[in-house]
Structure formats: C-alpha cells, structure tokens
Coordinates of C-alpha atoms in Angstrom, one line a residue:
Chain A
X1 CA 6.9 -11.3 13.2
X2 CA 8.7 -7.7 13.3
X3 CA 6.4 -5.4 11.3
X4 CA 6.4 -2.1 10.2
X5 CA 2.4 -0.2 9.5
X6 CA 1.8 2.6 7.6
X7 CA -1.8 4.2 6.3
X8 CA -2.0 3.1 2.8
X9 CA -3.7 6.3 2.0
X10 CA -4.1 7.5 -0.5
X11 CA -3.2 11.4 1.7
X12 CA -4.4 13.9 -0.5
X13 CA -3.0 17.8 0.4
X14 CA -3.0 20.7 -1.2
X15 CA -0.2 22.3 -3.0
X16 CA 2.2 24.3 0.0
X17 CA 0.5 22.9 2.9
X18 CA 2.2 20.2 5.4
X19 CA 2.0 16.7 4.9
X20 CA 2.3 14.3 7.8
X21 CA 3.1 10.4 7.0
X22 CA 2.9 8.6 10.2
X23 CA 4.5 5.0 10.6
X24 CA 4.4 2.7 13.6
X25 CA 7.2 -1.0 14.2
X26 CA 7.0 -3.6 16.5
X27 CA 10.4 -4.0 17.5
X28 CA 11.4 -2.1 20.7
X29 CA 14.8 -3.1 19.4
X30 CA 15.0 -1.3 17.0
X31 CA 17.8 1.6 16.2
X32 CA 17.7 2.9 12.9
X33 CA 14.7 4.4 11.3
X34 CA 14.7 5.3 7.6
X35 CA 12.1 7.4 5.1
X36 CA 12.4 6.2 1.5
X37 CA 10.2 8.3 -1.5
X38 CA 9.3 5.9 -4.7
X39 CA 7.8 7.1 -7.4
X40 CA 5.6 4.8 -9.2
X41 CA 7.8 2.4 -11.7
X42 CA 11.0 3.9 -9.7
X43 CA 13.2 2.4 -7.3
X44 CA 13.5 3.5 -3.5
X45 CA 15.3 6.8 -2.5
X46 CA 16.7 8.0 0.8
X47 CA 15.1 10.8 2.0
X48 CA 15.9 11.2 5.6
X49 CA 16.9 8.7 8.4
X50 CA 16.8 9.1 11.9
X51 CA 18.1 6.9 15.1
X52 CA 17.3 9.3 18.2
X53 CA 14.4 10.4 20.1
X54 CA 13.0 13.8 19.1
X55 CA 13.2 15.8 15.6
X56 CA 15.7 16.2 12.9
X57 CA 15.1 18.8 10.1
X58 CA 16.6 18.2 6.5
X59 CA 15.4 21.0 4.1
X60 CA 11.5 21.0 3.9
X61 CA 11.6 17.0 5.5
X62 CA 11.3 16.3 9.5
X63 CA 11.5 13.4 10.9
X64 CA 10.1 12.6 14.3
X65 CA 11.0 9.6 16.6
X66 CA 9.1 8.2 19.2
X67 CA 10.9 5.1 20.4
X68 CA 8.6 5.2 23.8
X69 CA 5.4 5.1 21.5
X70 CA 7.6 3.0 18.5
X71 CA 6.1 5.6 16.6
X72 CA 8.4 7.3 13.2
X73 CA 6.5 10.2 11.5
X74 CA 7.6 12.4 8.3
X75 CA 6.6 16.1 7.6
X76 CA 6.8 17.4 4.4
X77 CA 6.2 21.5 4.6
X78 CA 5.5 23.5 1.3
X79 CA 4.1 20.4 0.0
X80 CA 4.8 20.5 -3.9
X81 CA 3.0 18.2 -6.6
X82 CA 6.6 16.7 -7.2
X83 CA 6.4 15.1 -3.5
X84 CA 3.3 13.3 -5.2
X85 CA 4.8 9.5 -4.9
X86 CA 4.6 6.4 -2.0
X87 CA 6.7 7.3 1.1
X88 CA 8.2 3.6 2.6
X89 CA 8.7 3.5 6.2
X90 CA 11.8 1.6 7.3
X91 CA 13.4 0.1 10.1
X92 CA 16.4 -1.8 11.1
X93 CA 15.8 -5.5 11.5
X94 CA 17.8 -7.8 13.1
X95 CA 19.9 -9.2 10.7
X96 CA 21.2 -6.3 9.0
X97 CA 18.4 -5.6 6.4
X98 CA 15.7 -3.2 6.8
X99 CA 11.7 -4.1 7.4
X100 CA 9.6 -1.9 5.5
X101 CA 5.8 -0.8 5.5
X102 CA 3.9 -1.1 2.6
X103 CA 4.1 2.6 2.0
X104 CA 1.7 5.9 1.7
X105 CA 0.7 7.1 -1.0
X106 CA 0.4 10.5 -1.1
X107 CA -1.2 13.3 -4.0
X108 CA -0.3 17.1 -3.6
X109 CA -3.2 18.6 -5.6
X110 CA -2.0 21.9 -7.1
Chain B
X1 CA 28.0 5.9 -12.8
X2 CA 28.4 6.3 -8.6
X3 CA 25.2 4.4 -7.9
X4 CA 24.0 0.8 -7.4
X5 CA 23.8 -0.8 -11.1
X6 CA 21.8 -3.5 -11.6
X7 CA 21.5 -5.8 -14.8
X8 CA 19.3 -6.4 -16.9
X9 CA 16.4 -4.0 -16.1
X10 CA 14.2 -6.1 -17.5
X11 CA 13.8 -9.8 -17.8
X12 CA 11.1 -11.9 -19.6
X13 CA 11.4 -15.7 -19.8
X14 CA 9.2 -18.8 -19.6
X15 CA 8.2 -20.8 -16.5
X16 CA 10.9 -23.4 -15.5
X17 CA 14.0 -21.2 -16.5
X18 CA 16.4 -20.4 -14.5
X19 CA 17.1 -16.5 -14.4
X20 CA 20.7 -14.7 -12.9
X21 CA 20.4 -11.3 -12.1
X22 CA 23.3 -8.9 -11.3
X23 CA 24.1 -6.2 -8.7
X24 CA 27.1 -4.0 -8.7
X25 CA 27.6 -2.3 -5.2
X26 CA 28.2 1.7 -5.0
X27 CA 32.4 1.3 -5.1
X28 CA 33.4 1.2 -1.3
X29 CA 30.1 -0.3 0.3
X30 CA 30.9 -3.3 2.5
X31 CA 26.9 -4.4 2.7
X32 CA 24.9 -5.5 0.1
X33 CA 21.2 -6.6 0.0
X34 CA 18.3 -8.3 -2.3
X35 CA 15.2 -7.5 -1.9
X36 CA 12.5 -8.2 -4.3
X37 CA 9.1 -5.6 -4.1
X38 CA 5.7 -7.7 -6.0
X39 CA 3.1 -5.0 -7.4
X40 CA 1.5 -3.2 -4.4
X41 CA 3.5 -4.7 -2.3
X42 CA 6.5 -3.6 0.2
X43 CA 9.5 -4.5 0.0
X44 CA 10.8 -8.0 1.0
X45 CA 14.1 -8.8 2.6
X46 CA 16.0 -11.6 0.3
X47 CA 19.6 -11.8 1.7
X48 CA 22.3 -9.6 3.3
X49 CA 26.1 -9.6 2.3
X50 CA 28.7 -8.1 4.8
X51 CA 31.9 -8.1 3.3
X52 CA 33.6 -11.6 2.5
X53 CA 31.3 -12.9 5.4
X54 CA 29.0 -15.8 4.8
X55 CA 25.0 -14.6 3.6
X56 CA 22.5 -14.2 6.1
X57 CA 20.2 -16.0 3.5
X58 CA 17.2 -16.6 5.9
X59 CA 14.9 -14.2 3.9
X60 CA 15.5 -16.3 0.8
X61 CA 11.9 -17.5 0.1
X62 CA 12.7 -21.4 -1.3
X63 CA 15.8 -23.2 -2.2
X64 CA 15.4 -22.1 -5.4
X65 CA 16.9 -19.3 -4.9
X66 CA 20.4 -18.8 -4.4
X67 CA 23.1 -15.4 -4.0
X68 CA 26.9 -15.2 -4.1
X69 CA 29.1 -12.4 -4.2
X70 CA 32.2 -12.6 -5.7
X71 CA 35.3 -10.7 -3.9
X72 CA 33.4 -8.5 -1.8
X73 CA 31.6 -6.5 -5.0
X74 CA 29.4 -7.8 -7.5
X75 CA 26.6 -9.9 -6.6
X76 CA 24.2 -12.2 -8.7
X77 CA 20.8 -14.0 -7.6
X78 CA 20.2 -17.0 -9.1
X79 CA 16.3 -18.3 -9.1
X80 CA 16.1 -22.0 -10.3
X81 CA 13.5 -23.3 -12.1
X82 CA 11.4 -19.9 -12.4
X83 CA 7.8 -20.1 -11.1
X84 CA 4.9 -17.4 -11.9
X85 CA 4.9 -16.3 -8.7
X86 CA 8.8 -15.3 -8.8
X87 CA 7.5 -12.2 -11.0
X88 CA 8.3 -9.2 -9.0
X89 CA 11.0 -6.4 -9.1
X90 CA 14.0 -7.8 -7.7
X91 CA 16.0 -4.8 -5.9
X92 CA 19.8 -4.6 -4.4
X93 CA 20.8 -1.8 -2.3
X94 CA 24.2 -1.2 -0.8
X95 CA 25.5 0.5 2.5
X96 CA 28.4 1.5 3.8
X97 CA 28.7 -1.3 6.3
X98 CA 29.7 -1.8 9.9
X99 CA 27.9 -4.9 11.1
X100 CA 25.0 -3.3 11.7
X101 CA 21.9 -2.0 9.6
X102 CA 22.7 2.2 10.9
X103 CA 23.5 2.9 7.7
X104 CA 21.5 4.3 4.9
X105 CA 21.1 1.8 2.2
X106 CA 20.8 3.1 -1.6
X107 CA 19.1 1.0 -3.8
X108 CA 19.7 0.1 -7.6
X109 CA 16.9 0.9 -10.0
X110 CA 15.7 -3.1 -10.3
X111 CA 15.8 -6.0 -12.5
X112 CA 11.6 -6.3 -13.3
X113 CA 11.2 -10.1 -13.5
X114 CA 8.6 -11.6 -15.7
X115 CA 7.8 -15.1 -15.7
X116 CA 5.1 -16.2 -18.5

C-alpha cells in the first residue's frame, strides 16, 4: 500500500514567521511531488509542485525534495493568517492519479 | 469559466437512489480524475481518464459505482443504489495529460454528496 504521511497538526505560527510542513511517501518510484492548500469547505488548489532533488522557490513557497530520504517539505516565509488552511501532500502514483496525505492543518495567529 | 466545473454542488437524496454527478474538464486537458474526500479525511483516488483510452477504474470502491466520459470531455460518475456511507465530497480534477501523472492536476470545487 503506497502511502503518503503528514503531521495532522494542528501547526500553530505566528503572523510573518516561517512555516515548515513536512511530508514523507513510500514509493521510491515515485516522480512527481505536488503541494495542494484547502481551505476548509473548499476544494484543493495547486500551490507548488516539484519532481527534482533540491529546492525550488515560488514567491513566499519552497519546496524541498529529498527523494534519498522520500522526504517532500513546504516553507511558507512571512507567514500571513490568510495561509491559515490544511496543506495536502501529494504524489504521483502509479496509475496516473495522485496519493495524497491526510493533510496539515495549520493556524497563523496574528 | 476556465476551471473544472462540476455539477450539482450539492446533492441530497435518500438511501437506495442512484445519484449522476458531472465533471466538465478545463477545455484542452487530456486527463481527467474522480476522487471523492469523506470529512477529515484525504483524498481518495476513484478513476483516471486519459483521452479516449479505456478507465483505469481500480480505485472505484464497489461495482456500484461506475464513470464514462463521453468524447474525450465531460465526465459523469454514476453510484447505484446509494448507501450512507457513499456521503462524501466527490471531486474531479483535470491535467494536461501525457500518460503520466507529471502534471499538475486542478480540481473542480465538488459535488457534496448526502445520502439520508
């Protein structure tokens, strides 16, 4: 069973400080590895994805691949209560959908 | 609109009904895929579309369910025979598609599924 784990928090940070949502997947296979923000009653949206080892910057969002470790974080810097919402890890699966974690809730307290 | 539309966004009927729900791809995405989300819970894979190519419909959780996607576009998921525990928010996404799941998907904003 491929899985995908994430901290169900609830990660509580204070307004312009750095968030880090951390994710781990089972699947050494894997290629593609995707951050999704919901807001509660809200569908999924795309935030960043990322498919090589190291960083990649988008705005106040990083994401950071480990494939060694099979480890996928997400920094958010200048946290802002907007960001307030449940971050879904995903990752490609083998037949073309993605697997998701259950998601991290996080609060940015003003 | 340029995004995923789904319809309706919300659905109400009694146990033993059957239930379509729609999805209507962003216009040039090859892949399509249902997922359904229960509350709390991540998000479960249903069935993937690629093109005019036969489902992957492994994900589909009984044979009660069904999918069909008519010219390449617009997709409906059929549930037969509505149980209580088909109540979740039933989500398509769509991606340009190449075979593989590298590209981003972008999801609709659900069909919320109530069985009484």
């Amino acid at each position: 069973q491929k899985e995908v784990e994430q901290n169900s928090g609830p990660l509580s940070v204070p307004e312009g400080a750095i968030a880090s949502l951390n994710c781990t997947y089972s699947d050494r296979g894997s290629q593609s590895f995707f951050w999704y923000r919901q807001y509660s009653g809200k569908s999924p949206e795309l935030i960043m994805f990322i498919y090589s080892n190291g960083d990649k910057e988008d705005g106040r969002f990083t994401a950071q691949l480990n494939k060694a470790s099979q480890y996928v974080s997400l920094l958010i810097r200048d946290s802002q209560p907007s960001d307030s919402a449940t971050y879904l890890c995903a990752v490609s699966g083998s037949q073309g959908n993605l697997i998701f974690g259950k998601g991290t809730k996080l609060s940015v307290k003003p | 609109g340029a995004g995923v539309s789904q319809s309706p966004s919300n659905k109400v009927t009694e146990k033993g009904k059957d239930v379509e729900l729609r999805c209507d791809p962003i216009s040039g995405h090859t892949a399509l895929y249902w997922y359904r989300q229960s509350l709390g819970q991540g998000l479960e894979f249903l069935i993937y579309f690629q093109g005019n190519s036969a489902p992957d419909k492994s994900g589909l959780p009984s044979d009660r369910f069904s999918a069909e996607r008519t010219g390449g576009s617009v997709s409906t998921l059929t549930i037969q025979r509505t149980q209580q525990e088909d109540s979740a928010v039933y989500l398509c996404a769509s991606s340009l598609g190449s075979g593989t799941s590298n590209q981003p998907q972008h999801f609709g904003d659900g069909t919320r599924l109530s069985i009484l």
